[in-house]
Amino acid sequence: MATYKLFLLPGDGIGPEVMGQVRRVIQWFQDKGVASFELDEGLVGGAAYDAHGESISEDDMKKAMAADAIIFGAVGGPKWDGIPYDKRPEAGLLRLRKDLALYANLRPAIVYPALADASSLKKELVEGLDILILRELTGGVYFGEPKEITDLGNGQQRAVDTQVYETYEIDRIARVAFELARTRDNRVCSMEKRNVMKSGLLWNQVVTATHKDGYQDVELSHMLADAGGMQLVRNPKQFDVIVTDNLFGDILSDVAAMLTGSLGMLPSASLGAADEKTGVRKALYEPVHGSAPDIAGKGLANPIAMIASFAMCLRYSFGMGEWAGKVETAIANALDKGYRTGDIMQPGMKQVGTVEMGDAILAELETLA
Ligand code: NAD
């Protein structure tokens, strides 16, 4: 049995609480003899700043670089609001994304049957929803140069951000999209603004060319990103994989997230390039939510997003898709049985805390083993 090196970065606030439940799931896999994990743990965010004066230490960066996958909790909180900008908690996460060159951000939006009522859309529009937004994460307008505000000297200022993409950046994210689609419903919708942006035109051309280069078995469609936003709330189930750039992906993935009801339910993955020898991609898995200072330390946090992020790790880093599916089914079954943390509480359901939700998911996993 292969041994996978996992580097855990629980972070701040509810991060360590929800990570505690992932540790139990990892232990369950070890006890069952399904997989073997070598665990190490580091500090990130405010916790790292308190210990080392940096949002992540060089030593922990080295461990992150050497790991097969990083499982990340959440960072930040009012305690660190006043610290220097380059040492703020989020800087640790941004450094990890940058140094590991994690260019592909996967945000699934899944509506568990038991929670279809929690969406802001009508139940029939979201029930059974299972889509994946793939956002380009290291290029585009958030990083393009020039990026500046200049003083025009007449009481006016001028702000410039630069949207820039090169062929290789679009090609590699398109390949990830097609490969992911093959493990799902085999459909990709690419979104850009080719009608008004040169970068959109290039995006469209490159995605089309990459599709012809070995991915013609995958159904490809194109949509303007604004129309895509509209379609996401009109009829979200029409999509399988949506691939888009950094800016549109930021917005569209948040729209898709809200279709599912609660922040505490949403996992994510960020993947980098595949190693030339092993084929293994650098990878970081994290819940979409933050450190939730308002409920931190109270045992109330919903651990589902964090546990579902670990399921993504099993699927995308370790090729254990079947076991990932079992973890996701265990989550769905615990919800079906009426277990709810406060953030997803509904009348008539059984309100539980972080650990009890972990208990319920592990009990369901046991029945699926
Ligand atoms: P947040 O996601 O931490 O919380 C928003 C709301 O959702 C809060 O009411 C919170 O209690 C609730 N919530 C979030 N996750 C939950 C869970 N698992 N279970 C139950 N309820 C949950 O966002 P925020 O309040 O805007 O930010 C708080 C801190 O987190 C800030 O310092 C922010 O910078 C940081 N943050 C970090 C990340 C990250 O680490 N990736 C992401 C977003 C925000």
Short mmCIF file of C-alpha atoms and ligand atoms in Angstrom, two decimals:
data_model
loop_
_atom_site.label_atom_id
_atom_site.label_comp_id
_atom_site.label_asym_id
_atom_site.label_seq_id
_atom_site.Cartn_x
_atom_site.Cartn_y
_atom_site.Cartn_z
CA MET A 1 0.00 0.00 0.00
CA ALA A 2 1.32 3.44 -0.94
CA THR A 3 1.92 5.94 1.84
CA TYR A 4 0.78 9.48 1.10
CA LYS A 5 2.40 12.48 2.74
CA LEU A 6 -0.24 14.88 4.06
CA PHE A 7 0.68 18.27 5.47
CA LEU A 8 -2.05 19.71 7.69
CA LEU A 9 -2.31 23.47 8.18
CA PRO A 10 -5.30 24.05 10.50
CA GLY A 11 -4.76 27.83 10.81
CA ASP A 12 -6.95 30.06 12.96
CA GLY A 13 -10.46 30.33 14.41
CA ILE A 14 -12.59 27.31 13.52
CA GLY A 15 -9.75 25.95 11.31
CA PRO A 16 -8.33 23.67 14.05
CA GLU A 17 -11.86 22.59 15.10
CA VAL A 18 -12.91 21.40 11.64
CA MET A 19 -9.43 19.95 10.98
CA GLY A 20 -9.93 17.84 14.10
CA GLN A 21 -12.78 16.03 12.33
CA VAL A 22 -10.64 15.44 9.22
CA ARG A 23 -7.99 13.89 11.45
CA ARG A 24 -10.62 11.40 12.63
CA VAL A 25 -11.57 10.55 9.04
CA ILE A 26 -7.87 10.09 8.16
CA GLN A 27 -7.47 7.83 11.20
CA TRP A 28 -10.51 5.83 10.09
CA PHE A 29 -8.87 5.20 6.70
CA GLN A 30 -5.64 4.12 8.42
CA ASP A 31 -7.50 1.80 10.85
CA LYS A 32 -9.40 0.18 7.99
CA GLY A 33 -6.15 -0.43 6.14
CA VAL A 34 -7.57 1.36 3.08
CA ALA A 35 -4.72 3.83 2.77
CA SER A 36 -1.64 4.82 4.65
CA PHE A 37 -0.93 8.45 5.44
CA GLU A 38 2.16 10.09 6.86
CA LEU A 39 0.93 13.17 8.70
CA ASP A 40 2.74 16.35 9.56
CA GLU A 41 1.27 19.58 10.84
CA GLY A 42 2.34 23.22 10.61
CA LEU A 43 1.23 26.74 11.45
CA VAL A 44 -0.29 29.23 9.06
CA GLY A 45 -2.01 32.61 9.31
CA GLY A 46 -2.34 34.33 12.67
CA ALA A 47 -1.14 31.21 14.50
CA ALA A 48 2.12 31.31 12.51
CA TYR A 49 2.47 35.07 13.03
CA ASP A 50 2.16 34.63 16.80
CA ALA A 51 4.82 31.91 16.76
CA HIS A 52 7.29 33.19 14.13
CA GLY A 53 6.28 36.74 13.16
CA GLU A 54 5.43 35.49 9.63
CA SER A 55 2.18 34.13 8.15
CA ILE A 56 4.04 30.92 7.32
CA SER A 57 7.59 29.92 8.26
CA GLU A 58 10.24 28.84 5.74
CA ASP A 59 10.36 25.46 7.43
CA ASP A 60 6.62 24.93 6.94
CA MET A 61 6.90 26.15 3.33
CA LYS A 62 9.51 23.43 2.74
CA LYS A 63 7.21 20.82 4.24
CA ALA A 64 4.35 22.08 2.08
CA MET A 65 6.51 21.80 -1.04
CA ALA A 66 7.49 18.23 -0.16
CA ALA A 67 3.97 16.98 0.70
CA ASP A 68 1.75 14.95 -1.63
CA ALA A 69 -1.13 17.18 -0.57
CA ILE A 70 -1.82 20.04 1.82
CA ILE A 71 -5.02 20.14 3.86
CA PHE A 72 -5.69 23.74 4.85
CA GLY A 73 -8.23 24.97 7.43
CA ALA A 74 -8.81 28.73 7.53
CA VAL A 75 -6.87 31.84 8.48
CA GLY A 76 -7.54 35.26 9.93
CA GLY A 77 -9.43 36.97 12.72
CA PRO A 78 -9.77 40.33 14.45
CA LYS A 79 -6.69 39.65 16.62
CA TRP A 80 -4.47 40.15 13.56
CA ASP A 81 -6.32 43.03 11.88
CA GLY A 82 -3.62 45.59 12.71
CA ILE A 83 -0.47 43.71 11.68
CA PRO A 84 1.68 44.73 8.66
CA TYR A 85 0.08 43.97 5.28
CA ASP A 86 2.74 41.52 4.10
CA LYS A 87 2.46 39.52 7.31
CA ARG A 88 -1.34 39.38 7.46
CA PRO A 89 -2.84 35.87 7.86
CA GLU A 90 -4.03 35.62 4.22
CA ALA A 91 -0.46 36.20 3.01
CA GLY A 92 0.37 32.65 4.12
CA LEU A 93 -2.32 31.20 1.86
CA LEU A 94 -1.33 33.44 -1.06
CA ARG A 95 2.31 32.40 -0.68
CA LEU A 96 1.33 28.72 -0.75
CA ARG A 97 -0.74 29.26 -3.91
CA LYS A 98 2.07 31.20 -5.57
CA ASP A 99 5.08 29.07 -4.60
CA LEU A 100 3.29 25.83 -5.42
CA ALA A 101 1.99 27.43 -8.65
CA LEU A 102 -1.57 26.24 -7.94
CA TYR A 103 -3.18 27.50 -11.13
CA ALA A 104 -6.37 25.43 -11.16
CA ASN A 105 -9.02 26.15 -8.55
CA LEU A 106 -11.83 23.59 -8.36
CA ARG A 107 -15.04 24.65 -6.68
CA PRO A 108 -17.78 22.03 -6.79
CA ALA A 109 -21.32 23.19 -6.08
CA ILE A 110 -23.31 20.22 -4.90
CA VAL A 111 -26.77 20.38 -3.40
CA TYR A 112 -27.34 17.51 -1.01
CA PRO A 113 -30.96 16.30 -1.31
CA ALA A 114 -31.62 17.00 2.38
CA LEU A 115 -30.62 20.66 1.95
CA ALA A 116 -32.40 21.54 -1.31
CA ASP A 117 -34.73 23.79 0.71
CA ALA A 118 -31.80 25.87 2.01
CA SER A 119 -30.96 27.36 -1.40
CA SER A 120 -32.12 30.83 -2.35
CA LEU A 121 -33.44 29.28 -5.59
CA LYS A 122 -36.55 27.13 -5.99
CA LYS A 123 -36.01 23.56 -4.83
CA GLU A 124 -36.65 22.02 -8.28
CA LEU A 125 -33.92 24.18 -9.83
CA VAL A 126 -31.19 23.01 -7.45
CA GLU A 127 -32.21 19.57 -6.20
CA GLY A 128 -29.48 17.13 -7.25
CA LEU A 129 -27.23 19.93 -8.52
CA ASP A 130 -23.63 18.78 -9.07
CA ILE A 131 -21.50 21.23 -11.04
CA LEU A 132 -17.83 22.13 -10.92
CA ILE A 133 -16.44 25.60 -11.48
CA LEU A 134 -12.82 25.56 -12.60
CA ARG A 135 -11.18 28.93 -12.09
CA GLU A 136 -7.75 29.93 -13.41
CA LEU A 137 -6.02 31.07 -10.24
CA THR A 138 -2.57 32.48 -10.96
CA GLY A 139 -3.05 34.77 -13.96
CA GLY A 140 -5.38 37.42 -15.31
CA VAL A 141 -6.29 40.82 -13.99
CA TYR A 142 -5.36 40.14 -10.33
CA PHE A 143 -1.70 39.73 -11.30
CA GLY A 144 -1.22 41.52 -14.65
CA GLU A 145 1.16 44.50 -14.88
CA PRO A 146 0.89 47.46 -14.93
CA LYS A 147 -1.24 47.55 -11.83
CA GLU A 148 -1.14 51.04 -10.39
CA ILE A 149 -2.81 54.25 -9.39
CA THR A 150 -1.11 57.35 -10.83
CA ASP A 151 -1.69 60.96 -9.92
CA LEU A 152 -2.63 62.97 -12.99
CA GLY A 153 -1.73 66.21 -11.24
CA ASN A 154 -5.08 67.90 -11.91
CA GLY A 155 -6.86 66.56 -8.86
CA GLN A 156 -7.58 63.33 -10.75
CA GLN A 157 -6.07 59.90 -10.37
CA ARG A 158 -5.89 57.06 -12.85
CA ALA A 159 -6.17 53.39 -11.85
CA VAL A 160 -5.02 50.59 -14.11
CA ASP A 161 -5.35 46.82 -13.78
CA THR A 162 -4.15 44.64 -16.61
CA GLN A 163 -5.99 41.56 -17.79
CA VAL A 164 -3.34 39.39 -19.40
CA TYR A 165 -3.27 35.76 -20.47
CA GLU A 166 -0.73 33.82 -22.49
CA THR A 167 -1.50 30.75 -24.58
CA TYR A 168 0.14 28.27 -22.18
CA GLU A 169 -1.93 29.51 -19.22
CA ILE A 170 -5.20 28.98 -21.08
CA ASP A 171 -4.09 25.69 -22.60
CA ARG A 172 -3.12 24.11 -19.27
CA ILE A 173 -6.36 25.10 -17.48
CA ALA A 174 -8.39 23.87 -20.47
CA ARG A 175 -6.64 20.49 -20.25
CA VAL A 176 -7.52 20.25 -16.56
CA ALA A 177 -11.15 21.08 -17.45
CA PHE A 178 -11.37 18.36 -20.11
CA GLU A 179 -9.70 15.79 -17.87
CA LEU A 180 -12.05 16.60 -14.99
CA ALA A 181 -15.07 16.44 -17.30
CA ARG A 182 -14.09 12.91 -18.30
CA THR A 183 -14.47 11.82 -14.66
CA ARG A 184 -17.94 13.42 -14.52
CA ASP A 185 -20.62 14.07 -17.18
CA ASN A 186 -18.03 14.79 -19.90
CA ARG A 187 -19.17 18.35 -20.65
CA VAL A 188 -17.22 21.61 -20.47
CA CYS A 189 -18.61 25.12 -20.86
CA SER A 190 -15.90 27.77 -21.31
CA MET A 191 -16.84 31.33 -20.27
CA GLU A 192 -15.15 34.60 -21.29
CA LYS A 193 -16.01 37.96 -22.87
CA ARG A 194 -14.65 37.51 -26.38
CA ASN A 195 -17.10 40.14 -27.64
CA VAL A 196 -15.33 42.97 -25.78
CA MET A 197 -11.98 41.66 -24.51
CA LYS A 198 -8.90 40.55 -26.47
CA SER A 199 -8.02 38.20 -23.62
CA GLY A 200 -11.49 36.68 -24.05
CA LEU A 201 -10.89 36.17 -27.75
CA LEU A 202 -7.58 34.40 -27.10
CA TRP A 203 -9.19 32.35 -24.31
CA ASN A 204 -11.89 31.17 -26.71
CA GLN A 205 -9.41 30.32 -29.47
CA VAL A 206 -7.02 28.43 -27.21
CA VAL A 207 -9.76 26.42 -25.46
CA THR A 208 -11.12 25.48 -28.90
CA ALA A 209 -7.65 24.46 -30.15
CA THR A 210 -6.84 22.45 -27.00
CA HIS A 211 -10.18 20.65 -27.35
CA LYS A 212 -9.16 19.55 -30.85
CA ASP A 213 -5.85 18.29 -29.47
CA GLY A 214 -7.05 15.00 -27.99
CA TYR A 215 -10.21 15.96 -26.12
CA GLN A 216 -12.87 15.72 -28.82
CA ASP A 217 -14.70 13.03 -26.84
CA VAL A 218 -15.60 15.81 -24.35
CA GLU A 219 -18.56 18.05 -25.26
CA LEU A 220 -17.37 21.69 -25.40
CA SER A 221 -19.58 24.77 -25.43
CA HIS A 222 -18.78 28.47 -25.06
CA MET A 223 -20.77 31.16 -23.29
CA LEU A 224 -20.19 34.84 -22.62
CA ALA A 225 -19.42 35.17 -18.91
CA ASP A 226 -22.28 37.59 -18.20
CA ALA A 227 -24.77 35.26 -19.87
CA GLY A 228 -23.15 32.44 -17.91
CA GLY A 229 -23.89 34.25 -14.65
CA MET A 230 -27.50 34.56 -15.70
CA GLN A 231 -27.75 30.91 -16.70
CA LEU A 232 -26.20 29.83 -13.41
CA VAL A 233 -29.15 31.23 -11.51
CA ARG A 234 -31.77 30.47 -14.21
CA ASN A 235 -30.97 26.82 -14.81
CA PRO A 236 -27.77 25.72 -13.02
CA LYS A 237 -28.28 22.01 -13.71
CA GLN A 238 -27.53 22.55 -17.43
CA PHE A 239 -23.79 22.71 -16.59
CA ASP A 240 -21.23 20.06 -15.75
CA VAL A 241 -17.75 21.71 -15.71
CA ILE A 242 -17.44 25.47 -16.21
CA VAL A 243 -13.94 26.74 -17.00
CA THR A 244 -13.18 30.42 -16.78
CA ASP A 245 -10.51 32.98 -15.92
CA ASN A 246 -9.46 34.31 -12.52
CA LEU A 247 -11.81 37.31 -12.31
CA PHE A 248 -14.95 35.72 -13.79
CA GLY A 249 -14.19 32.54 -11.85
CA ASP A 250 -14.04 34.48 -8.59
CA ILE A 251 -17.51 35.86 -9.18
CA LEU A 252 -19.16 32.84 -10.83
CA SER A 253 -17.90 30.41 -8.19
CA ASP A 254 -19.41 32.56 -5.43
CA VAL A 255 -22.71 32.67 -7.32
CA ALA A 256 -22.62 28.89 -7.68
CA ALA A 257 -21.71 28.55 -4.00
CA MET A 258 -24.82 30.35 -2.90
CA LEU A 259 -26.99 27.96 -4.88
CA THR A 260 -26.05 25.35 -2.28
CA GLY A 261 -27.14 27.25 0.82
CA SER A 262 -24.27 27.51 3.31
CA LEU A 263 -20.61 28.39 3.41
CA GLY A 264 -20.05 25.55 5.86
CA MET A 265 -20.80 23.02 3.09
CA LEU A 266 -18.37 24.10 0.37
CA PRO A 267 -15.05 22.35 -0.32
CA SER A 268 -12.37 23.40 -2.79
CA ALA A 269 -9.13 22.23 -4.32
CA SER A 270 -6.24 24.09 -5.91
CA LEU A 271 -4.02 22.09 -8.22
CA GLY A 272 -0.66 22.81 -9.81
CA ALA A 273 1.33 21.21 -12.59
CA ALA A 274 1.83 17.47 -12.68
CA ASP A 275 5.29 16.24 -11.69
CA GLU A 276 7.10 15.04 -14.84
CA LYS A 277 8.24 11.79 -13.22
CA THR A 278 5.35 10.82 -10.93
CA GLY A 279 2.44 12.58 -12.63
CA VAL A 280 1.33 13.80 -9.17
CA ARG A 281 0.11 17.39 -9.04
CA LYS A 282 0.94 19.84 -6.26
CA ALA A 283 -2.34 20.28 -4.42
CA LEU A 284 -4.00 22.19 -1.62
CA TYR A 285 -7.47 21.36 -0.32
CA GLU A 286 -9.46 23.81 1.79
CA PRO A 287 -13.00 24.73 2.73
CA VAL A 288 -14.31 27.88 1.04
CA HIS A 289 -15.28 29.45 4.36
CA GLY A 290 -13.03 31.56 6.57
CA SER A 291 -12.09 31.28 10.23
CA ALA A 292 -15.57 32.29 11.48
CA PRO A 293 -14.34 34.21 14.57
CA ASP A 294 -17.95 34.67 15.70
CA ILE A 295 -18.31 30.96 16.49
CA ALA A 296 -14.66 29.94 16.99
CA GLY A 297 -13.83 27.90 20.09
CA LYS A 298 -17.46 27.01 20.75
CA GLY A 299 -17.61 23.62 19.07
CA LEU A 300 -20.36 24.85 16.74
CA ALA A 301 -18.58 24.91 13.37
CA ASN A 302 -19.85 22.76 10.53
CA PRO A 303 -17.04 20.35 9.59
CA ILE A 304 -18.66 19.23 6.29
CA ALA A 305 -16.77 21.63 3.97
CA MET A 306 -13.48 20.53 5.54
CA ILE A 307 -14.30 16.80 5.37
CA ALA A 308 -15.56 17.19 1.78
CA SER A 309 -12.24 18.93 0.96
CA PHE A 310 -10.45 15.83 2.20
CA ALA A 311 -12.73 13.73 -0.03
CA MET A 312 -11.54 15.88 -2.97
CA CYS A 313 -7.97 15.12 -1.92
CA LEU A 314 -8.69 11.38 -2.04
CA ARG A 315 -10.19 11.80 -5.53
CA TYR A 316 -7.79 14.22 -7.18
CA SER A 317 -4.45 13.53 -5.46
CA PHE A 318 -4.63 9.84 -4.64
CA GLY A 319 -6.91 8.39 -7.33
CA MET A 320 -9.29 7.12 -4.62
CA GLY A 321 -12.47 8.33 -6.30
CA GLU A 322 -14.55 5.46 -4.99
CA TRP A 323 -13.59 6.22 -1.39
CA ALA A 324 -14.12 9.93 -1.97
CA GLY A 325 -17.63 9.05 -3.14
CA LYS A 326 -18.18 7.06 0.06
CA VAL A 327 -17.15 10.02 2.22
CA GLU A 328 -19.57 12.23 0.25
CA THR A 329 -22.35 9.65 0.59
CA ALA A 330 -21.65 9.43 4.33
CA ILE A 331 -22.13 13.23 4.53
CA ALA A 332 -25.38 13.02 2.53
CA ASN A 333 -26.65 10.17 4.73
CA ALA A 334 -25.84 12.03 7.97
CA LEU A 335 -27.85 14.97 6.60
CA ASP A 336 -30.68 12.62 5.56
CA LYS A 337 -30.83 11.38 9.15
CA GLY A 338 -31.49 14.94 10.26
CA TYR A 339 -28.13 15.95 11.75
CA ARG A 340 -27.53 19.69 11.35
CA THR A 341 -24.98 22.16 12.67
CA GLY A 342 -26.36 25.61 13.53
CA ASP A 343 -25.56 27.16 10.14
CA ILE A 344 -27.79 24.67 8.27
CA MET A 345 -30.36 24.06 11.02
CA GLN A 346 -33.93 23.55 9.84
CA PRO A 347 -37.14 23.05 11.86
CA GLY A 348 -37.60 19.49 13.11
CA MET A 349 -33.95 18.56 12.60
CA LYS A 350 -31.41 17.55 15.24
CA GLN A 351 -28.95 20.35 16.05
CA VAL A 352 -25.44 19.10 16.79
CA GLY A 353 -21.96 20.53 17.24
CA THR A 354 -18.73 19.96 15.30
CA VAL A 355 -17.76 16.70 17.01
CA GLU A 356 -21.26 15.17 16.88
CA MET A 357 -21.44 15.93 13.15
CA GLY A 358 -18.06 14.19 12.82
CA ASP A 359 -19.49 11.23 14.81
CA ALA A 360 -22.54 11.04 12.52
CA ILE A 361 -20.43 11.11 9.32
CA LEU A 362 -18.00 8.49 10.65
CA ALA A 363 -20.91 6.24 11.69
CA GLU A 364 -22.32 6.48 8.14
CA LEU A 365 -18.89 5.85 6.63
CA GLU A 366 -18.61 2.70 8.72
CA THR A 367 -21.84 1.35 7.19
CA LEU A 368 -20.45 1.99 3.66
CA ALA A 369 -17.03 0.40 4.25
P1 NAD B 1 -16.29 33.42 7.32
O1 NAD B 1 -16.42 32.43 6.23
O2 NAD B 1 -15.25 33.13 8.34
O3 NAD B 1 -17.70 33.54 8.09
C1 NAD B 1 -18.88 34.07 7.48
C2 NAD B 1 -20.11 33.58 8.25
O4 NAD B 1 -20.32 32.19 7.98
C3 NAD B 1 -19.94 33.70 9.78
O5 NAD B 1 -21.18 34.03 10.35
C4 NAD B 1 -19.53 32.30 10.18
O6 NAD B 1 -19.91 31.98 11.52
C5 NAD B 1 -20.26 31.44 9.17
N1 NAD B 1 -19.48 30.21 8.90
C6 NAD B 1 -18.38 30.11 8.10
N2 NAD B 1 -17.92 28.86 8.10
C7 NAD B 1 -18.75 28.15 8.89
C8 NAD B 1 -18.78 26.80 9.32
N3 NAD B 1 -17.88 25.90 8.89
N4 NAD B 1 -19.76 26.40 10.16
C9 NAD B 1 -20.67 27.28 10.57
N5 NAD B 1 -20.71 28.57 10.23
C10 NAD B 1 -19.75 29.01 9.39
O7 NAD B 1 -16.05 34.84 6.65
P2 NAD B 1 -15.77 36.26 7.35
O8 NAD B 1 -16.57 36.37 8.60
O9 NAD B 1 -15.95 37.23 6.28
O10 NAD B 1 -14.24 36.25 7.73
C11 NAD B 1 -13.72 35.87 9.00
C12 NAD B 1 -12.21 35.78 8.91
O11 NAD B 1 -11.85 34.72 8.00
C13 NAD B 1 -11.56 37.05 8.36
O12 NAD B 1 -10.35 37.26 9.06
C14 NAD B 1 -11.29 36.71 6.90
O13 NAD B 1 -10.21 37.44 6.38
C15 NAD B 1 -10.97 35.24 7.00
N6 NAD B 1 -11.20 34.46 5.77
C16 NAD B 1 -10.30 33.49 5.52
C17 NAD B 1 -10.47 32.66 4.43
C18 NAD B 1 -9.49 31.54 4.21
O14 NAD B 1 -8.79 31.17 5.15
N7 NAD B 1 -9.43 30.96 3.05
C19 NAD B 1 -11.58 32.82 3.57
C20 NAD B 1 -12.50 33.83 3.89
C21 NAD B 1 -12.31 34.64 4.99
#
